Coordinates of C-alpha atoms in Angstrom, one line a residue:
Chain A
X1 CA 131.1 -87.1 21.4
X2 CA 132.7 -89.1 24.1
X3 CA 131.7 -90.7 26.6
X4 CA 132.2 -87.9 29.1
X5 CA 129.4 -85.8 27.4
X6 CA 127.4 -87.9 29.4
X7 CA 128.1 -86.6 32.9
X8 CA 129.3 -82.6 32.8
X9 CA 130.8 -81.9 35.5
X10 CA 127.8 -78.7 37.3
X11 CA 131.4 -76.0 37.6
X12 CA 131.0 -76.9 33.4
X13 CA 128.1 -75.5 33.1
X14 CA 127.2 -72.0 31.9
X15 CA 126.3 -69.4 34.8
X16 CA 123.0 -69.0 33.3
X17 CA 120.4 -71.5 32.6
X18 CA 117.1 -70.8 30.2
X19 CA 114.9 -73.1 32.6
X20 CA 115.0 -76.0 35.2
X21 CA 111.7 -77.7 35.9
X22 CA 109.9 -74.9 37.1
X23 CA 110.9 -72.2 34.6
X24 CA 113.6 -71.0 36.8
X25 CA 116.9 -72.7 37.3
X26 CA 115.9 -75.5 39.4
X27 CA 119.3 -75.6 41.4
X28 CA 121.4 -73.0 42.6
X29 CA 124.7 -72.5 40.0
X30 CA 128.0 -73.7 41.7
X31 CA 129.7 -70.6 41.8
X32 CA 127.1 -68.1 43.2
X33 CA 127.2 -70.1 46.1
X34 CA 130.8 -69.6 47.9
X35 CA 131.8 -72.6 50.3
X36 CA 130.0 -71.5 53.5
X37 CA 126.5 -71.3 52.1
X38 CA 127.5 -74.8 49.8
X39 CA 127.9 -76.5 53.6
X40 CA 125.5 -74.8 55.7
X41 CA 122.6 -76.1 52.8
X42 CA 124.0 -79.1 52.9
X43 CA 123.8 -79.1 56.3
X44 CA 120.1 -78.3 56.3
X45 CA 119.3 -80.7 53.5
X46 CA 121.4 -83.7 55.7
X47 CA 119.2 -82.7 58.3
X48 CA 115.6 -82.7 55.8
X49 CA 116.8 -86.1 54.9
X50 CA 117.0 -87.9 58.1
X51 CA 113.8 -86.0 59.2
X52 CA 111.7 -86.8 56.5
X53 CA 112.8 -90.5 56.6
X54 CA 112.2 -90.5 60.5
X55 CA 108.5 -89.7 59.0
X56 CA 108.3 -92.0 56.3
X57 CA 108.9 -94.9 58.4
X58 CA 107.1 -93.4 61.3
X59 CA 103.6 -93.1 59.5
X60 CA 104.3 -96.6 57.8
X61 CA 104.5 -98.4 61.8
X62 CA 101.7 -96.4 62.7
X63 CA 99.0 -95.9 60.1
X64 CA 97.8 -99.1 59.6
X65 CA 94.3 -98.9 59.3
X66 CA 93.4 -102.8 59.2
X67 CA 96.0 -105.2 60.4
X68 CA 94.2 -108.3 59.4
X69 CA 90.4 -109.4 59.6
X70 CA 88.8 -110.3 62.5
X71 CA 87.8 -114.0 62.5
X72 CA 85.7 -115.6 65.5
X73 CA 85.1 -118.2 67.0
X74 CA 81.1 -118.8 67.8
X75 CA 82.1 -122.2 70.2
X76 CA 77.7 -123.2 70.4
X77 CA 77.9 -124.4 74.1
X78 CA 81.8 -125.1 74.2
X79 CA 84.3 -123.1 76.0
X80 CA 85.7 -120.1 75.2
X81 CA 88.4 -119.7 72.1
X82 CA 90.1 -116.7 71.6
X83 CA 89.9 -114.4 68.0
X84 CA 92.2 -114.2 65.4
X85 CA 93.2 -111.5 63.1
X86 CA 94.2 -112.6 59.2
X87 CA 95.9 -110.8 56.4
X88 CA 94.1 -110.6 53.6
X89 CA 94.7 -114.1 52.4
X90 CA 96.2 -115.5 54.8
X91 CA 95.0 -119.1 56.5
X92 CA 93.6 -119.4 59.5
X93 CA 95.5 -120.6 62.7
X94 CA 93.9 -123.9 64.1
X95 CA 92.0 -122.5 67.4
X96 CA 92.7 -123.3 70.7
X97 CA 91.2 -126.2 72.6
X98 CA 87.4 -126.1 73.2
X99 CA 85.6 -128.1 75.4
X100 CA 82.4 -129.0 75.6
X101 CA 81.2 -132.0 78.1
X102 CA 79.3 -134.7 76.5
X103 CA 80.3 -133.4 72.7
X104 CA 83.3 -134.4 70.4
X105 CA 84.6 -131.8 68.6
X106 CA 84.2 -132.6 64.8
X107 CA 85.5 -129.2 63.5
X108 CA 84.7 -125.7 62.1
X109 CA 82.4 -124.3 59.7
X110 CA 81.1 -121.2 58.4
X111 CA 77.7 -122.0 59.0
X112 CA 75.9 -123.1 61.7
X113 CA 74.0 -126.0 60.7
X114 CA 78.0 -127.3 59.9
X115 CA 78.0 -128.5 56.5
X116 CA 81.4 -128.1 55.2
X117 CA 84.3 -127.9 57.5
X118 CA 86.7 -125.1 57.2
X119 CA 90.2 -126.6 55.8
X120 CA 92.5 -124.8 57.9
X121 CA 95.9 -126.2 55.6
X122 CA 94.0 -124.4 52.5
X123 CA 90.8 -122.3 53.1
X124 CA 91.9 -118.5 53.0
X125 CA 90.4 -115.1 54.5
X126 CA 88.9 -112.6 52.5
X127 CA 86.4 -111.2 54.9
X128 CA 85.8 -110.8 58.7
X129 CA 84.0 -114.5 59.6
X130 CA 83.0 -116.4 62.2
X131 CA 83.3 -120.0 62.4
X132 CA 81.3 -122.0 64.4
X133 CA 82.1 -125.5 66.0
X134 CA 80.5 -128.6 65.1
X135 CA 79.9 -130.9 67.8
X136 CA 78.6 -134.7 68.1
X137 CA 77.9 -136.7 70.8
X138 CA 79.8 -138.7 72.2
Chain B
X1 CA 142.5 -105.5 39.0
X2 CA 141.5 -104.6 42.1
X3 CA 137.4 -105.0 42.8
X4 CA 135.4 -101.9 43.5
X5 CA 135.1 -103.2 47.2
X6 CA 138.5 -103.5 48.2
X7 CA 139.4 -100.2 46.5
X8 CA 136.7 -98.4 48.6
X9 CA 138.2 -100.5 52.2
X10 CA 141.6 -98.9 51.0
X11 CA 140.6 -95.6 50.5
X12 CA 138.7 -96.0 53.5
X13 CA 141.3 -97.0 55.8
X14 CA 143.7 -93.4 54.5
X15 CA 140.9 -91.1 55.6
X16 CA 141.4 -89.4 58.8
X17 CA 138.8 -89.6 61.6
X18 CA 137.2 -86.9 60.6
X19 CA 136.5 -87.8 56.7
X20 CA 135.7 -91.3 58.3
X21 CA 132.8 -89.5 60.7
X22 CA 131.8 -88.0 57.0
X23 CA 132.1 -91.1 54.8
X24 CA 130.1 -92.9 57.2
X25 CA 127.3 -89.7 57.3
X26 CA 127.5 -89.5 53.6
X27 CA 126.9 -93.2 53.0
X28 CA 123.7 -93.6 55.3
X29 CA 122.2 -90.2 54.2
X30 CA 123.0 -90.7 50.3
X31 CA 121.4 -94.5 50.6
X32 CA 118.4 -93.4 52.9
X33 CA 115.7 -95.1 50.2
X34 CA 117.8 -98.6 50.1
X35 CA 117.7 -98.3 54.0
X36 CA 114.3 -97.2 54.1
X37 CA 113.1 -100.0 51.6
X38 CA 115.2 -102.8 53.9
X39 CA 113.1 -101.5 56.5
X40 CA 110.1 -101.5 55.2
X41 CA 110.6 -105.0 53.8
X42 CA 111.6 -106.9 57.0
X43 CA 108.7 -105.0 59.1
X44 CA 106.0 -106.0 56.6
X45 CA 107.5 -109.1 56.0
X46 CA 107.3 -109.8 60.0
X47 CA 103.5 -108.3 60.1
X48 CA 102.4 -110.2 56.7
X49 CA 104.3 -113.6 55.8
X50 CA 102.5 -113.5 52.5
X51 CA 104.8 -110.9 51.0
X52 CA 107.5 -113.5 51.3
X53 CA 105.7 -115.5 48.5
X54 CA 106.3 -116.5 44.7
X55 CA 102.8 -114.9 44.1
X56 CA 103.8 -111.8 45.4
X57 CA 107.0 -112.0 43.7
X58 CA 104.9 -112.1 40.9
X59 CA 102.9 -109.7 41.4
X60 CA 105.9 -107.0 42.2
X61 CA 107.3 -107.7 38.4
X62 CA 103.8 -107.1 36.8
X63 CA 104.0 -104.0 38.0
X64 CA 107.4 -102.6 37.5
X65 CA 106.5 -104.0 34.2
X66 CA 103.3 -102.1 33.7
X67 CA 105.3 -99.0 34.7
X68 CA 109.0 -99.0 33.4
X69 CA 108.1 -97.7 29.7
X70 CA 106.0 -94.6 31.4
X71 CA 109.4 -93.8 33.5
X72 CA 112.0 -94.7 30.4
X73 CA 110.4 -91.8 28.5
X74 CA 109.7 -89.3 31.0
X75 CA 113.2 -90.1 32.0
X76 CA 114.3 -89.0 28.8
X77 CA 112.5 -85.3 29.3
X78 CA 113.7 -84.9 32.8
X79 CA 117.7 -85.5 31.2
X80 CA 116.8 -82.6 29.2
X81 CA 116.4 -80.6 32.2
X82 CA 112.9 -80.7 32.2
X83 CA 109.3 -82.8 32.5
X84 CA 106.3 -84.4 31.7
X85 CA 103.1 -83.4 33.2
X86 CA 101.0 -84.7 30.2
X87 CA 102.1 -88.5 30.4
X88 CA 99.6 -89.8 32.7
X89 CA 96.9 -88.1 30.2
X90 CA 98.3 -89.4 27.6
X91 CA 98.0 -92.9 28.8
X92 CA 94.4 -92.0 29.7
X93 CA 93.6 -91.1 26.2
X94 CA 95.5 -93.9 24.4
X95 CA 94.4 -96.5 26.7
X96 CA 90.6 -95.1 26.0
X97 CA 91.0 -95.4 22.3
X98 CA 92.9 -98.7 21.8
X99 CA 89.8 -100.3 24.5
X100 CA 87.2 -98.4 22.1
X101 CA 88.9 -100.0 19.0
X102 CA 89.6 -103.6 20.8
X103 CA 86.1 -104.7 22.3
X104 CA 84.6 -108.0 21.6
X105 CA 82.0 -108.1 18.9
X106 CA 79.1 -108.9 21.6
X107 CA 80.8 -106.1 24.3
X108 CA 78.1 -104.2 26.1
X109 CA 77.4 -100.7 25.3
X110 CA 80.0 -101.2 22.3
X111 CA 81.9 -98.1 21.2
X112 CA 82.1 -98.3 17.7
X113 CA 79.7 -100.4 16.8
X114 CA 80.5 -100.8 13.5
X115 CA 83.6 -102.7 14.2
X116 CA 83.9 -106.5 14.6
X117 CA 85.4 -109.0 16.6
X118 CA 88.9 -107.2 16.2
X119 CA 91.7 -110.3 14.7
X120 CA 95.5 -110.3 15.7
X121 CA 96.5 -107.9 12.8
X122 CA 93.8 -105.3 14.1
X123 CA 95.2 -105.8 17.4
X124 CA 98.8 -104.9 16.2
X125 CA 97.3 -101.7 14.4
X126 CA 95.7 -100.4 17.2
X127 CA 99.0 -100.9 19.3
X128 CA 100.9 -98.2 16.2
X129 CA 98.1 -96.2 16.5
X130 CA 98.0 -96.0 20.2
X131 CA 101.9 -95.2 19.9
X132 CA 101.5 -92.8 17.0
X133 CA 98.5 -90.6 18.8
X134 CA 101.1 -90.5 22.1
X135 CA 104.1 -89.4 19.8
X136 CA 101.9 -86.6 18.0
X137 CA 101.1 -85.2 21.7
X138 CA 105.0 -85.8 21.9
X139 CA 105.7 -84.2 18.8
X140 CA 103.2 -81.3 20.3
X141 CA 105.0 -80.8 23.6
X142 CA 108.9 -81.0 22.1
X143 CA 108.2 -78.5 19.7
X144 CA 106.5 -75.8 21.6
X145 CA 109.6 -76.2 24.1
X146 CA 112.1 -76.4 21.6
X147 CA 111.1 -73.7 19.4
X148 CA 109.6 -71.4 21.7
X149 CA 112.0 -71.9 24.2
X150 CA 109.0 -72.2 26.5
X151 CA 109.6 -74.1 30.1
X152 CA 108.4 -77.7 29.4
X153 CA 106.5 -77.7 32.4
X154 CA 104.4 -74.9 31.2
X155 CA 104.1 -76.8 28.0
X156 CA 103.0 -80.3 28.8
X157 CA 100.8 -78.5 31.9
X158 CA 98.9 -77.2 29.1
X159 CA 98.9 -80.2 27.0
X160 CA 97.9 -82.3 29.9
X161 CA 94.7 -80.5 30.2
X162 CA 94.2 -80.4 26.3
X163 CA 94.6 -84.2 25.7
X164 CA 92.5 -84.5 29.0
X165 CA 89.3 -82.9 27.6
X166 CA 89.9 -84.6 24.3
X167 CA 89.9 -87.6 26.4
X168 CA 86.4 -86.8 28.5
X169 CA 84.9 -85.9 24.8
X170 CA 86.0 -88.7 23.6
X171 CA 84.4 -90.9 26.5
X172 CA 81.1 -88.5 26.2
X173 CA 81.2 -89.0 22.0
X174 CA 79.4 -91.5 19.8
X175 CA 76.5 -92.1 22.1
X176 CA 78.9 -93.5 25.5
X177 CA 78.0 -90.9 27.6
X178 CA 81.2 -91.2 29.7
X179 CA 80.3 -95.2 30.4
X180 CA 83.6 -97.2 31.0
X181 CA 85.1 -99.3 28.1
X182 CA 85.1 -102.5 28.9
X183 CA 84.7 -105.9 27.3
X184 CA 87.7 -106.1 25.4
X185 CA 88.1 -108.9 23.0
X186 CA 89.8 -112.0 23.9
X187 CA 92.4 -111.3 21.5
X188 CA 93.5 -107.9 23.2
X189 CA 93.4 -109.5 26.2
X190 CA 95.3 -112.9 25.8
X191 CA 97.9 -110.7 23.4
X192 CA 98.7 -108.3 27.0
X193 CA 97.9 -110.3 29.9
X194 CA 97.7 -113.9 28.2
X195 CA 101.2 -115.7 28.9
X196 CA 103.0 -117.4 26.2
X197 CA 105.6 -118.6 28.6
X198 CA 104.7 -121.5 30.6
X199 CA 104.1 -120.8 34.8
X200 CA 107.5 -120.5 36.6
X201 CA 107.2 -121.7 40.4
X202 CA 103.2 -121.6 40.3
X203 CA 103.4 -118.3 38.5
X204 CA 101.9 -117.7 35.1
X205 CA 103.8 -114.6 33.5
X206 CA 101.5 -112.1 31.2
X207 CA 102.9 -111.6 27.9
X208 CA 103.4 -107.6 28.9
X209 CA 106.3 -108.4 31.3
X210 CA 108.0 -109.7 28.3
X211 CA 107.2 -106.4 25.9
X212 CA 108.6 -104.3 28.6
X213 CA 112.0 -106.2 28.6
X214 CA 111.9 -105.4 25.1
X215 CA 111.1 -101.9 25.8
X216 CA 113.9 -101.7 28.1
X217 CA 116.1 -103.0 25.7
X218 CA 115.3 -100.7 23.3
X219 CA 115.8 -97.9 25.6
X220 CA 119.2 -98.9 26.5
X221 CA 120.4 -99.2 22.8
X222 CA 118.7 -95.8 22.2
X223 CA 120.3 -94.0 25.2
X224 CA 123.9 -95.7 25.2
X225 CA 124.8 -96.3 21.5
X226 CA 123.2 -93.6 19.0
X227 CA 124.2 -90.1 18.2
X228 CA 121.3 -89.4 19.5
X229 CA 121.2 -90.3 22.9
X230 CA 124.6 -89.0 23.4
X231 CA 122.9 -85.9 22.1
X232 CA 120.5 -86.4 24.4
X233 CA 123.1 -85.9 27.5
X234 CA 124.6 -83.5 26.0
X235 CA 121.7 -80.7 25.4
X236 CA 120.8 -82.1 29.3
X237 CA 124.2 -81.2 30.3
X238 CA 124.9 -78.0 28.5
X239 CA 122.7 -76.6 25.5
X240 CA 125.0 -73.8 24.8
X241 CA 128.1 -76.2 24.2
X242 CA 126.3 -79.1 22.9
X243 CA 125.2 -76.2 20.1
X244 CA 128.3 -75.2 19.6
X245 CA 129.5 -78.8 19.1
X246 CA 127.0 -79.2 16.4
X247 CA 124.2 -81.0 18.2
X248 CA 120.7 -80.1 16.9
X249 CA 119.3 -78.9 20.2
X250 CA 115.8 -78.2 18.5
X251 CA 115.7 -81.6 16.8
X252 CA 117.3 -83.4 20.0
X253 CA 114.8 -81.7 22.2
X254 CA 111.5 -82.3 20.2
X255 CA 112.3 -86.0 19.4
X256 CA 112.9 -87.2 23.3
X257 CA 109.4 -85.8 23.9
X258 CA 108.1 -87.4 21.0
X259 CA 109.8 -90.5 22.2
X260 CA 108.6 -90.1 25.5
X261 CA 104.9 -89.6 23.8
X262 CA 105.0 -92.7 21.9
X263 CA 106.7 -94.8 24.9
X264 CA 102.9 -93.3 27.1
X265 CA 101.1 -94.4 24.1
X266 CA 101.9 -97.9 24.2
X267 CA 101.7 -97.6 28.0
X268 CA 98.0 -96.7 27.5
X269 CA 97.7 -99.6 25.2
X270 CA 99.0 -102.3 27.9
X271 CA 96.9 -100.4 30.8
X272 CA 93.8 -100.6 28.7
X273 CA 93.8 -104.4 28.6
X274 CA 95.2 -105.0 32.1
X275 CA 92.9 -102.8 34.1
X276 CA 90.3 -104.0 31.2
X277 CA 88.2 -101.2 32.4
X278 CA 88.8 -98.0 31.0
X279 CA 87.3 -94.4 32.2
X280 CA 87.7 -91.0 31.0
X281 CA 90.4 -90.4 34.6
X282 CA 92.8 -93.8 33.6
X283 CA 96.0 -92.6 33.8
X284 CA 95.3 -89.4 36.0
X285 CA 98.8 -88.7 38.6
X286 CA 100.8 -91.7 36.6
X287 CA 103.1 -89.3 36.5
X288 CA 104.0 -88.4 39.6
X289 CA 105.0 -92.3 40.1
X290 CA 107.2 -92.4 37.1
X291 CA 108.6 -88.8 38.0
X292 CA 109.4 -90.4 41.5
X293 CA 111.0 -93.6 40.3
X294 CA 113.1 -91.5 37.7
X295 CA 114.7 -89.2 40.8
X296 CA 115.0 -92.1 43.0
X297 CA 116.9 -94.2 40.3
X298 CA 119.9 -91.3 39.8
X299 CA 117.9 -89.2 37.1
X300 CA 118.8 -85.9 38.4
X301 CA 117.0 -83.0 37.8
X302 CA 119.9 -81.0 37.0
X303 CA 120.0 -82.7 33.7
X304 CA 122.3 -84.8 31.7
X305 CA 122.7 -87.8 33.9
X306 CA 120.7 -91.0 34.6
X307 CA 120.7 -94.4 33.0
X308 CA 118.1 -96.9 32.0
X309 CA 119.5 -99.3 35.1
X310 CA 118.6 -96.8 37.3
X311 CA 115.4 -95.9 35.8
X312 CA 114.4 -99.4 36.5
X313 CA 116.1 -99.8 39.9
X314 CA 113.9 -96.1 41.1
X315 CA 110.3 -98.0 39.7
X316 CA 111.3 -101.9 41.6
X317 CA 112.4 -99.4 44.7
X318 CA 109.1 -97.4 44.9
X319 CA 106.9 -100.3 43.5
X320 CA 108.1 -102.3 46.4
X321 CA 107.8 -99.5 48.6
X322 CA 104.0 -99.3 47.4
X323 CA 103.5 -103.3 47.5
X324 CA 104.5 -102.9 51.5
X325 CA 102.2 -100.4 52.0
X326 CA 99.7 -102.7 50.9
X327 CA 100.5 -105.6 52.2
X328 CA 100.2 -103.5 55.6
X329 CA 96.9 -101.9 54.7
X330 CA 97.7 -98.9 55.5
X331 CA 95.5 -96.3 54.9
X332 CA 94.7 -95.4 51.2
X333 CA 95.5 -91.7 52.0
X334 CA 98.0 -91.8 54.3
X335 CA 99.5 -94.1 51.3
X336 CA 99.9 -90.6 49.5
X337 CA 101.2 -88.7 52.1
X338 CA 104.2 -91.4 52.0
X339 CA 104.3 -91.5 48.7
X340 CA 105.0 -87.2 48.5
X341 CA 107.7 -87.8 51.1
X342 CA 109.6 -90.0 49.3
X343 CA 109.8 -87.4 46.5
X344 CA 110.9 -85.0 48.3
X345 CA 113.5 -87.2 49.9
X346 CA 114.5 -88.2 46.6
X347 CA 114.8 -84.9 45.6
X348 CA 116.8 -83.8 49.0
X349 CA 119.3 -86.4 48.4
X350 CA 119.8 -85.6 44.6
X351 CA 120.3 -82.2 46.1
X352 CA 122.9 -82.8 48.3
X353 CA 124.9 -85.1 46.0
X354 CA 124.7 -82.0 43.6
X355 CA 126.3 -79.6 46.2
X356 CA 129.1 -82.7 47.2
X357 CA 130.4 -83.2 44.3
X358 CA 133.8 -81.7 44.3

């Protein structure tokens, strides 16, 4: 056997076939099909192809169901600071500036007693949170 | 020697405008997946950086590697003009049995309880079985299609519900009661998803990715350099003249089943340890994925092409595909809506090559 048993060219090929994958022959034989049918179904089939990839990326922008978790920002007394959304994963973005007259701003933290600060450079999200600010006095 | 690339520009550059208007058509429409993928990787890239990242990296080759063996043998049945609905079973039912055989001596709700902590050796033995039950379901399918001349999707339709209420009997047997089996030894599990080879960039690689590579391998020599992959093509191509050339169609035809079989039994084996929870529906519709990668990767259904490189390239396409649909969290069931799509697209392309080709 050569190498060229490899690849048959379909004219090659017998004009009847026991089964294709469904138990009948799965594509149509070259030489039932003259030229004008062979270009109108390709036709068709160029036409499948771009629609059904129109689709597929389509539903891929559009069907996200959860673009990130919501995390908040709880500023006890401060002003406001706007949400964030993080991947799964992801770190969270330092928050915007707070204010708060009379206070220092020490940090975040999950809790709001503010033990342990949230480490923005390493802690990541893997549920919706809120964060609350930890003040001092100044 | 002129480089593929400069010998397309020259060809190029005689066509008329209207072959030009065609190559250009032909060229986007044939490679609609690639542009699809590059598509889908810069948008999730842009919505979540994270992809971009050695872990996910990583992650993407565990995969491919978890599912290249599964696609290497089907592959084999759909050269042969035909397919394998059983696979996904059979994984199920081997990946059942070699967790049974594997648990830890202390496991909960231990399977055989008789057995005890389970030693390298055992581990190795339960790996042959594993492979040998998959190439007796094999062994099952090839013959009933070979001798009978039955369609193989009739065949391993049946034998895909067969080996799948073995599997829920053998879940129910021996006092289980259709629990999971889970608490597989250390042994199992360091020998699958331990890592001999040190971390590379951060990453530590499980010892599976290597077996697949070995698998692959294999594979290659099997379907490039024996009789009886060349056999192989052949009966794909044309059973009538490969008979008349002296091929053994039946022999050829029951043994790339029975390959395929034994290459879903030591699939099972490597999903039992890395899912290290097994339930009588592992492995249900891992088919369809390996099916998929197969047609995008240049297996054709019309028999008697495809190569192992392709094969691979079809599971990194689609497992990247799938990674991006995660990374995006987009909806589990509009996940398999995409997923059918890109089979039929697949399948529309390999179509329209057919009918091109002059």
């Amino acid at each position: 056997m050569t190498n060229d048993s490899k690849q048959t060219r379909p004219e090659d090929r017998p004009s009847g076939r026991r089964y294709g994958l469904f138990g009948v022959s799965a594509y149509p034989q070259k030489s039932s099909l003259d030229e004008k049918q062979r270009s109108s179904m390709s036709r068709a089939l160029s036409i499948v192809i771009v629609l059904i990839a129109a689709a597929v990326i389509l539903l891929m922008l559009f069907s996200q169901s959860s673009p990130g978790l919501t995390v908040t920002f709880d500023t006890m007394g401060g002003s406001e600071v706007s949400s964030q959304s993080i991947p799964y994963g992801g770190t969270i973005e330092p928050p915007g500036e707070t204010v708060r007259p009379g206070y220092v701003l020490e940090g975040w933290s999950i809790a709001p007693e503010g033990e342990a600060l949230w480490d923005f450079e390493h802690d990541t999200v893997t549920d919706t949170l809120t964060l609350y600010a930890v003040w001092s006095p100044q | 020697m002129k480089n593929p690339i400069s010998r397309k520009v020259e060809y190029y550059k005689t066509l008329d405008a209207k072959d030009k208007r065609s190559f250009w058509i032909d060229g986007l429409l044939n490679n609609a997946i690639y542009i699809i993928l590059v598509i889908f990787l810069i948008y999730t890239a842009t919505q979540n950086s994270r992809l971009l990242s050695w872990a996910a990296l990583a992650n993407l080759i565990n995969l491919v590697a978890a599912n290249l063996p599964m696609a290497l043998g089907i592959g084999g049945c759909i050269i042969l003009t035909g397919t394998d609905l059983s696979a996904g079973r059979i994984v199920g039912l081997s990946a059942g049995l070699s967790a049974a055989l594997l648990q830890g001596a202390s496991a909960a709700n231990k399977y055989f309880e008789g057995l005890g902590e389970p030693g390298l050796a055992m581990v190795v033995l339960v790996l042959l079985v594993a492979m040998v039950v998959g190439g007796i379901v094999g062994l099952a399918n090839g013959f009933f299609v070979a001798r009978f001349q039955l369609h193989p999707f009739i065949v391993t339709l049946a034998t895909q519900l067969i080996v799948y209420g073995g599997c829920l009997i053998f879940y129910n047997s021996n006092g289980n009661n259709g629990q999971p089996i889970s608490g597989l030894s250390q042994v199992f599990r360091s020998f699958v998803t331990g890592s001999i080879l040190p971390p590379i960039f951060g990453q530590t690689i499980p010892n599976y990715v290597l077996y697949a590579i070995v698998v692959f391998i294999l594979m290659w020599f099997i379907w490039n350099k024996t009789t009886f992959g060349k056999n192989m093509f052949a009966v794909g191509s044309n059973p009538e003249a490969a008979n008349v050339s002296g091929v053994n169609v039946f022999m050829t035809t029951t043994l790339v089943h029975t390959l395929a079989g034994i290459t879903y039994g030591y699939a099972g084996f490597i999903e039992a340890a890395r899912i290290s929870s097994n339930v009588s529906n592992t492995g249900q519709n891992y088919e369809s994925d390996a099916i998929a990668a197969c047609v995008i990767g240049g297996v054709s259904f019309v028999g008697g092409t495809g190569t192992v490189g392709g094969v691979l390239l079809g599971v990194v396409l689609l497992r990247v595909i799938y990674v991006c649909l995660t990374y995006l969290a987009v909806d589990q069931n509009m996940q398999y809506i995409i997923k059918g799509a890109i089979i039929l697209l697949a399948c529309s392309i390999d179509m329209r090559k057919y009918l091109a080709r002059k």
